[in-house]
mmCIF file with all atom_site columns, C-alpha atoms in Angstrom:
data_model
loop_
_atom_site.group_PDB
_atom_site.id
_atom_site.type_symbol
_atom_site.label_atom_id
_atom_site.label_alt_id
_atom_site.label_comp_id
_atom_site.label_asym_id
_atom_site.label_entity_id
_atom_site.label_seq_id
_atom_site.pdbx_PDB_ins_code
_atom_site.Cartn_x
_atom_site.Cartn_y
_atom_site.Cartn_z
_atom_site.occupancy
_atom_site.B_iso_or_equiv
_atom_site.pdbx_formal_charge
_atom_site.auth_seq_id
_atom_site.auth_comp_id
_atom_site.auth_asym_id
_atom_site.auth_atom_id
_atom_site.pdbx_PDB_model_num
ATOM 1   C CA . GLN A 1 1   ? 54.328 174.576 81.209  1.00 87.00 ? 16  GLN A CA 1
ATOM 2   C CA . VAL A 1 2   ? 53.808 175.972 85.169  1.00 95.00 ? 17  VAL A CA 1
ATOM 3   C CA . ARG A 1 3   ? 52.669 179.574 85.297  1.00 97.00 ? 18  ARG A CA 1
ATOM 4   C CA . LEU A 1 4   ? 51.876 181.614 87.966  1.00 98.00 ? 19  LEU A CA 1
ATOM 5   C CA . VAL A 1 5   ? 49.794 185.038 87.622  1.00 97.00 ? 20  VAL A CA 1
ATOM 6   C CA . GLU A 1 6   ? 50.019 188.260 90.031  1.00 97.00 ? 21  GLU A CA 1
ATOM 7   C CA . SER A 1 7   ? 47.146 190.901 90.500  1.00 97.00 ? 22  SER A CA 1
ATOM 8   C CA . GLY A 1 8   ? 45.294 193.242 92.410  1.00 97.00 ? 23  GLY A CA 1
ATOM 9   C CA . GLY A 1 9   ? 48.073 195.530 93.093  1.00 97.00 ? 24  GLY A CA 1
ATOM 10  C CA . GLY A 1 10  ? 48.159 199.146 92.510  1.00 97.00 ? 25  GLY A CA 1
ATOM 11  C CA . LEU A 1 11  ? 48.558 203.053 94.052  1.00 98.00 ? 26  LEU A CA 1
ATOM 12  C CA . VAL A 1 12  ? 46.932 203.006 97.750  1.00 98.00 ? 27  VAL A CA 1
ATOM 13  C CA . GLN A 1 13  ? 46.727 205.362 100.568 1.00 98.00 ? 28  GLN A CA 1
ATOM 14  C CA . PRO A 1 14  ? 48.179 205.334 103.506 1.00 98.00 ? 29  PRO A CA 1
ATOM 15  C CA . GLY A 1 15  ? 45.903 203.257 105.869 1.00 98.00 ? 30  GLY A CA 1
ATOM 16  C CA . GLY A 1 16  ? 44.572 201.277 102.856 1.00 98.00 ? 31  GLY A CA 1
ATOM 17  C CA . SER A 1 17  ? 43.796 198.260 102.189 1.00 98.00 ? 32  SER A CA 1
ATOM 18  C CA . LEU A 1 18  ? 44.549 195.968 98.548  1.00 98.00 ? 33  LEU A CA 1
ATOM 19  C CA . ARG A 1 19  ? 44.202 192.368 98.234  1.00 98.00 ? 34  ARG A CA 1
ATOM 20  C CA . LEU A 1 20  ? 46.441 190.517 95.808  1.00 98.00 ? 35  LEU A CA 1
ATOM 21  C CA . SER A 1 21  ? 45.654 187.120 94.125  1.00 98.00 ? 36  SER A CA 1
ATOM 22  C CA . CYS A 1 22  ? 47.734 184.231 92.297  1.00 98.00 ? 37  CYS A CA 1
ATOM 23  C CA . THR A 1 23  ? 46.747 181.786 90.149  1.00 98.00 ? 38  THR A CA 1
ATOM 24  C CA . ALA A 1 24  ? 48.747 178.603 88.845  1.00 98.00 ? 39  ALA A CA 1
ATOM 25  C CA . SER A 1 25  ? 47.859 177.008 86.027  1.00 97.00 ? 40  SER A CA 1
ATOM 26  C CA . GLY A 1 26  ? 49.150 174.270 83.533  1.00 96.00 ? 41  GLY A CA 1
ATOM 27  C CA . SER A 1 27  ? 50.163 171.030 84.234  1.00 95.00 ? 42  SER A CA 1
ATOM 28  C CA . ILE A 1 28  ? 49.847 170.608 87.819  1.00 96.00 ? 43  ILE A CA 1
ATOM 29  C CA . PHE A 1 29  ? 50.054 167.639 90.101  1.00 94.00 ? 44  PHE A CA 1
ATOM 30  C CA . SER A 1 30  ? 49.460 169.088 93.509  1.00 95.00 ? 45  SER A CA 1
ATOM 31  C CA . ILE A 1 31  ? 50.835 171.799 94.914  1.00 96.00 ? 46  ILE A CA 1
ATOM 32  C CA . ASN A 1 32  ? 52.550 172.000 98.092  1.00 96.00 ? 47  ASN A CA 1
ATOM 33  C CA . THR A 1 33  ? 53.439 175.632 100.260 1.00 98.00 ? 48  THR A CA 1
ATOM 34  C CA . MET A 1 34  ? 52.013 178.723 98.640  1.00 98.00 ? 49  MET A CA 1
ATOM 35  C CA . GLY A 1 35  ? 53.416 182.477 99.674  1.00 98.00 ? 50  GLY A CA 1
ATOM 36  C CA . TRP A 1 36  ? 54.217 185.551 99.117  1.00 98.00 ? 51  TRP A CA 1
ATOM 37  C CA . TYR A 1 37  ? 57.191 187.280 98.415  1.00 98.00 ? 52  TYR A CA 1
ATOM 38  C CA . ARG A 1 38  ? 58.232 191.592 97.563  1.00 98.00 ? 53  ARG A CA 1
ATOM 39  C CA . GLN A 1 39  ? 61.147 193.228 97.253  1.00 98.00 ? 54  GLN A CA 1
ATOM 40  C CA . GLY A 1 40  ? 61.339 196.776 98.112  1.00 97.00 ? 55  GLY A CA 1
ATOM 41  C CA . PRO A 1 41  ? 63.118 199.571 96.876  1.00 93.00 ? 56  PRO A CA 1
ATOM 42  C CA . GLY A 1 42  ? 66.896 199.239 97.331  1.00 93.00 ? 57  GLY A CA 1
ATOM 43  C CA . LYS A 1 43  ? 65.907 196.373 99.032  1.00 96.00 ? 58  LYS A CA 1
ATOM 44  C CA . GLU A 1 44  ? 66.555 192.389 99.084  1.00 97.00 ? 59  GLU A CA 1
ATOM 45  C CA . ARG A 1 45  ? 63.677 189.671 97.972  1.00 97.00 ? 60  ARG A CA 1
ATOM 46  C CA . GLU A 1 46  ? 61.752 189.144 101.738 1.00 98.00 ? 61  GLU A CA 1
ATOM 47  C CA . LEU A 1 47  ? 59.328 186.615 102.646 1.00 98.00 ? 62  LEU A CA 1
ATOM 48  C CA . VAL A 1 48  ? 55.934 187.801 103.127 1.00 98.00 ? 63  VAL A CA 1
ATOM 49  C CA . ALA A 1 49  ? 53.569 184.828 104.452 1.00 98.00 ? 64  ALA A CA 1
ATOM 50  C CA . THR A 1 50  ? 53.421 181.097 103.717 1.00 98.00 ? 65  THR A CA 1
ATOM 51  C CA . ILE A 1 51  ? 50.903 179.120 103.499 1.00 98.00 ? 66  ILE A CA 1
ATOM 52  C CA . THR A 1 52  ? 50.354 175.127 103.734 1.00 97.00 ? 67  THR A CA 1
ATOM 53  C CA . SER A 1 53  ? 48.285 173.250 102.144 1.00 95.00 ? 68  SER A CA 1
ATOM 54  C CA . GLY A 1 54  ? 47.230 172.257 104.740 1.00 94.00 ? 69  GLY A CA 1
ATOM 55  C CA . GLY A 1 55  ? 46.338 175.988 105.886 1.00 96.00 ? 70  GLY A CA 1
ATOM 56  C CA . SER A 1 56  ? 48.885 176.494 108.568 1.00 98.00 ? 71  SER A CA 1
ATOM 57  C CA . THR A 1 57  ? 50.962 179.905 108.240 1.00 98.00 ? 72  THR A CA 1
ATOM 58  C CA . ASN A 1 58  ? 53.656 181.924 108.998 1.00 98.00 ? 73  ASN A CA 1
ATOM 59  C CA . TYR A 1 59  ? 53.994 186.040 107.820 1.00 98.00 ? 74  TYR A CA 1
ATOM 60  C CA . ALA A 1 60  ? 57.570 188.154 108.614 1.00 98.00 ? 75  ALA A CA 1
ATOM 61  C CA . ASP A 1 61  ? 57.010 190.087 111.786 1.00 98.00 ? 76  ASP A CA 1
ATOM 62  C CA . SER A 1 62  ? 56.576 193.429 109.757 1.00 97.00 ? 77  SER A CA 1
ATOM 63  C CA . VAL A 1 63  ? 53.021 191.906 108.345 1.00 98.00 ? 78  VAL A CA 1
ATOM 64  C CA . LYS A 1 64  ? 52.117 190.439 111.808 1.00 98.00 ? 79  LYS A CA 1
ATOM 65  C CA . GLY A 1 65  ? 48.510 191.439 112.154 1.00 97.00 ? 80  GLY A CA 1
ATOM 66  C CA . ARG A 1 66  ? 47.871 193.598 109.132 1.00 98.00 ? 81  ARG A CA 1
ATOM 67  C CA . PHE A 1 67  ? 47.964 190.739 106.645 1.00 98.00 ? 82  PHE A CA 1
ATOM 68  C CA . THR A 1 68  ? 46.109 187.946 105.630 1.00 98.00 ? 83  THR A CA 1
ATOM 69  C CA . ILE A 1 69  ? 47.166 184.879 103.560 1.00 98.00 ? 84  ILE A CA 1
ATOM 70  C CA . SER A 1 70  ? 45.084 182.188 102.627 1.00 98.00 ? 85  SER A CA 1
ATOM 71  C CA . ARG A 1 71  ? 43.928 179.763 99.314  1.00 97.00 ? 86  ARG A CA 1
ATOM 72  C CA . ASP A 1 72  ? 41.662 177.770 97.412  1.00 96.00 ? 87  ASP A CA 1
ATOM 73  C CA . ASN A 1 73  ? 42.585 174.700 96.864  1.00 94.00 ? 88  ASN A CA 1
ATOM 74  C CA . ALA A 1 74  ? 40.294 174.299 94.347  1.00 94.00 ? 89  ALA A CA 1
ATOM 75  C CA . LYS A 1 75  ? 41.171 176.907 92.421  1.00 96.00 ? 90  LYS A CA 1
ATOM 76  C CA . ASN A 1 76  ? 45.044 176.854 92.980  1.00 97.00 ? 91  ASN A CA 1
ATOM 77  C CA . THR A 1 77  ? 45.184 180.010 94.094  1.00 97.00 ? 92  THR A CA 1
ATOM 78  C CA . VAL A 1 78  ? 46.498 181.878 97.350  1.00 98.00 ? 93  VAL A CA 1
ATOM 79  C CA . TYR A 1 79  ? 45.492 185.057 98.221  1.00 98.00 ? 94  TYR A CA 1
ATOM 80  C CA . LEU A 1 80  ? 47.344 188.155 100.308 1.00 98.00 ? 95  LEU A CA 1
ATOM 81  C CA . GLN A 1 81  ? 44.536 190.831 102.259 1.00 98.00 ? 96  GLN A CA 1
ATOM 82  C CA . MET A 1 82  ? 46.670 193.308 102.854 1.00 98.00 ? 97  MET A CA 1
ATOM 83  C CA . ASN A 1 83  ? 45.645 196.159 105.487 1.00 98.00 ? 98  ASN A CA 1
ATOM 84  C CA . SER A 1 84  ? 47.070 199.050 107.375 1.00 98.00 ? 99  SER A CA 1
ATOM 85  C CA . LEU A 1 85  ? 49.520 200.242 104.213 1.00 98.00 ? 100 LEU A CA 1
ATOM 86  C CA . THR A 1 86  ? 52.687 202.502 104.946 1.00 98.00 ? 101 THR A CA 1
ATOM 87  C CA . PRO A 1 87  ? 54.555 203.384 102.567 1.00 97.00 ? 102 PRO A CA 1
ATOM 88  C CA . GLU A 1 88  ? 57.467 200.690 104.062 1.00 97.00 ? 103 GLU A CA 1
ATOM 89  C CA . ASP A 1 89  ? 55.489 198.052 102.173 1.00 98.00 ? 104 ASP A CA 1
ATOM 90  C CA . THR A 1 90  ? 55.923 199.448 98.998  1.00 98.00 ? 105 THR A CA 1
ATOM 91  C CA . ALA A 1 91  ? 57.003 196.772 96.871  1.00 98.00 ? 106 ALA A CA 1
ATOM 92  C CA . VAL A 1 92  ? 56.892 194.403 94.264  1.00 98.00 ? 107 VAL A CA 1
ATOM 93  C CA . TYR A 1 93  ? 54.745 191.516 95.624  1.00 98.00 ? 108 TYR A CA 1
ATOM 94  C CA . TYR A 1 94  ? 56.353 187.747 93.852  1.00 98.00 ? 109 TYR A CA 1
ATOM 95  C CA . CYS A 1 95  ? 53.408 184.959 94.366  1.00 98.00 ? 110 CYS A CA 1
ATOM 96  C CA . ASN A 1 96  ? 55.803 181.438 94.959  1.00 98.00 ? 111 ASN A CA 1
ATOM 97  C CA . ALA A 1 97  ? 54.915 178.052 94.630  1.00 98.00 ? 112 ALA A CA 1
ATOM 98  C CA . ASP A 1 98  ? 56.071 174.665 95.488  1.00 97.00 ? 113 ASP A CA 1
ATOM 99  C CA . LEU A 1 99  ? 54.403 171.931 93.573  1.00 96.00 ? 114 LEU A CA 1
ATOM 100 C CA . ARG A 1 100 ? 54.172 168.916 91.349  1.00 96.00 ? 115 ARG A CA 1
ATOM 101 C CA . GLU A 1 101 ? 53.653 168.371 88.072  1.00 95.00 ? 116 GLU A CA 1
ATOM 102 C CA . ARG A 1 102 ? 51.802 166.217 85.882  1.00 92.00 ? 117 ARG A CA 1
ATOM 103 C CA . TYR A 1 103 ? 54.293 163.621 84.864  1.00 90.00 ? 118 TYR A CA 1
ATOM 104 C CA . GLY A 1 104 ? 56.977 165.303 86.701  1.00 81.00 ? 119 GLY A CA 1
ATOM 105 C CA . GLY A 1 105 ? 57.306 162.223 89.775  1.00 82.00 ? 120 GLY A CA 1
ATOM 106 C CA . TRP A 1 106 ? 57.492 162.263 92.841  1.00 86.00 ? 121 TRP A CA 1
ATOM 107 C CA . TYR A 1 107 ? 59.738 165.611 93.126  1.00 91.00 ? 122 TYR A CA 1
ATOM 108 C CA . ALA A 1 108 ? 58.213 169.322 93.521  1.00 94.00 ? 123 ALA A CA 1
ATOM 109 C CA . ARG A 1 109 ? 59.886 172.938 92.096  1.00 94.00 ? 124 ARG A CA 1
ATOM 110 C CA . ASN A 1 110 ? 59.071 175.988 92.553  1.00 96.00 ? 125 ASN A CA 1
ATOM 111 C CA . TYR A 1 111 ? 57.733 178.183 90.600  1.00 97.00 ? 126 TYR A CA 1
ATOM 112 C CA . TRP A 1 112 ? 57.345 182.386 90.877  1.00 98.00 ? 127 TRP A CA 1
ATOM 113 C CA . GLY A 1 113 ? 55.013 184.667 89.391  1.00 98.00 ? 128 GLY A CA 1
ATOM 114 C CA . GLN A 1 114 ? 56.536 187.616 87.651  1.00 97.00 ? 129 GLN A CA 1
ATOM 115 C CA . GLY A 1 115 ? 55.380 190.226 90.187  1.00 97.00 ? 130 GLY A CA 1
ATOM 116 C CA . THR A 1 116 ? 52.676 192.705 91.095  1.00 98.00 ? 131 THR A CA 1
ATOM 117 C CA . GLN A 1 117 ? 53.364 196.447 92.106  1.00 98.00 ? 132 GLN A CA 1
ATOM 118 C CA . VAL A 1 118 ? 52.259 197.903 95.616  1.00 98.00 ? 133 VAL A CA 1
ATOM 119 C CA . THR A 1 119 ? 52.363 201.927 96.283  1.00 98.00 ? 134 THR A CA 1
ATOM 120 C CA . VAL A 1 120 ? 51.351 202.735 99.362  1.00 98.00 ? 135 VAL A CA 1
ATOM 121 C CA . SER A 1 121 ? 51.619 206.533 98.921  1.00 96.00 ? 136 SER A CA 1
ATOM 122 C CA . SER A 1 122 ? 49.706 210.127 99.700  1.00 92.00 ? 137 SER A CA 1
#
C-alpha cells in the first residue's frame, strides 16, 4: 500500500528554521498535488502550502514569505522549508498527497502521513 512518511520536526527557538521532508512510497503510478497541513493545540487542521506536479505553489497567508514548499518528483518527496518560526507555528505537521496508484485505474486518491511535531519555544 501507499505510505507517506514525514521527518524533520523538532524543537526550535523563535526565529529559527526547520526543514520538513515527506516521502511517498509503495505502488505509485503518479503524484499530482502534494502539500503540508498542520494542526495546533486546540485548533482545527489547516492548509499550510501545496505544490502541483508542475511546480505551482499555494501558501496560507500566515506563512507567506517565511515558508517555501518544493518537491523532488524523482524521489516522490515534498519539502517544507520553514524560516522565521514563531510560537504560533507550533503544531503537528501532516504531509498530504493526491496520487494515482499502480493498477488503480484513472482515479486519484488522497493520502495522509502520520504527522511530525514542530514546537517553537524559547
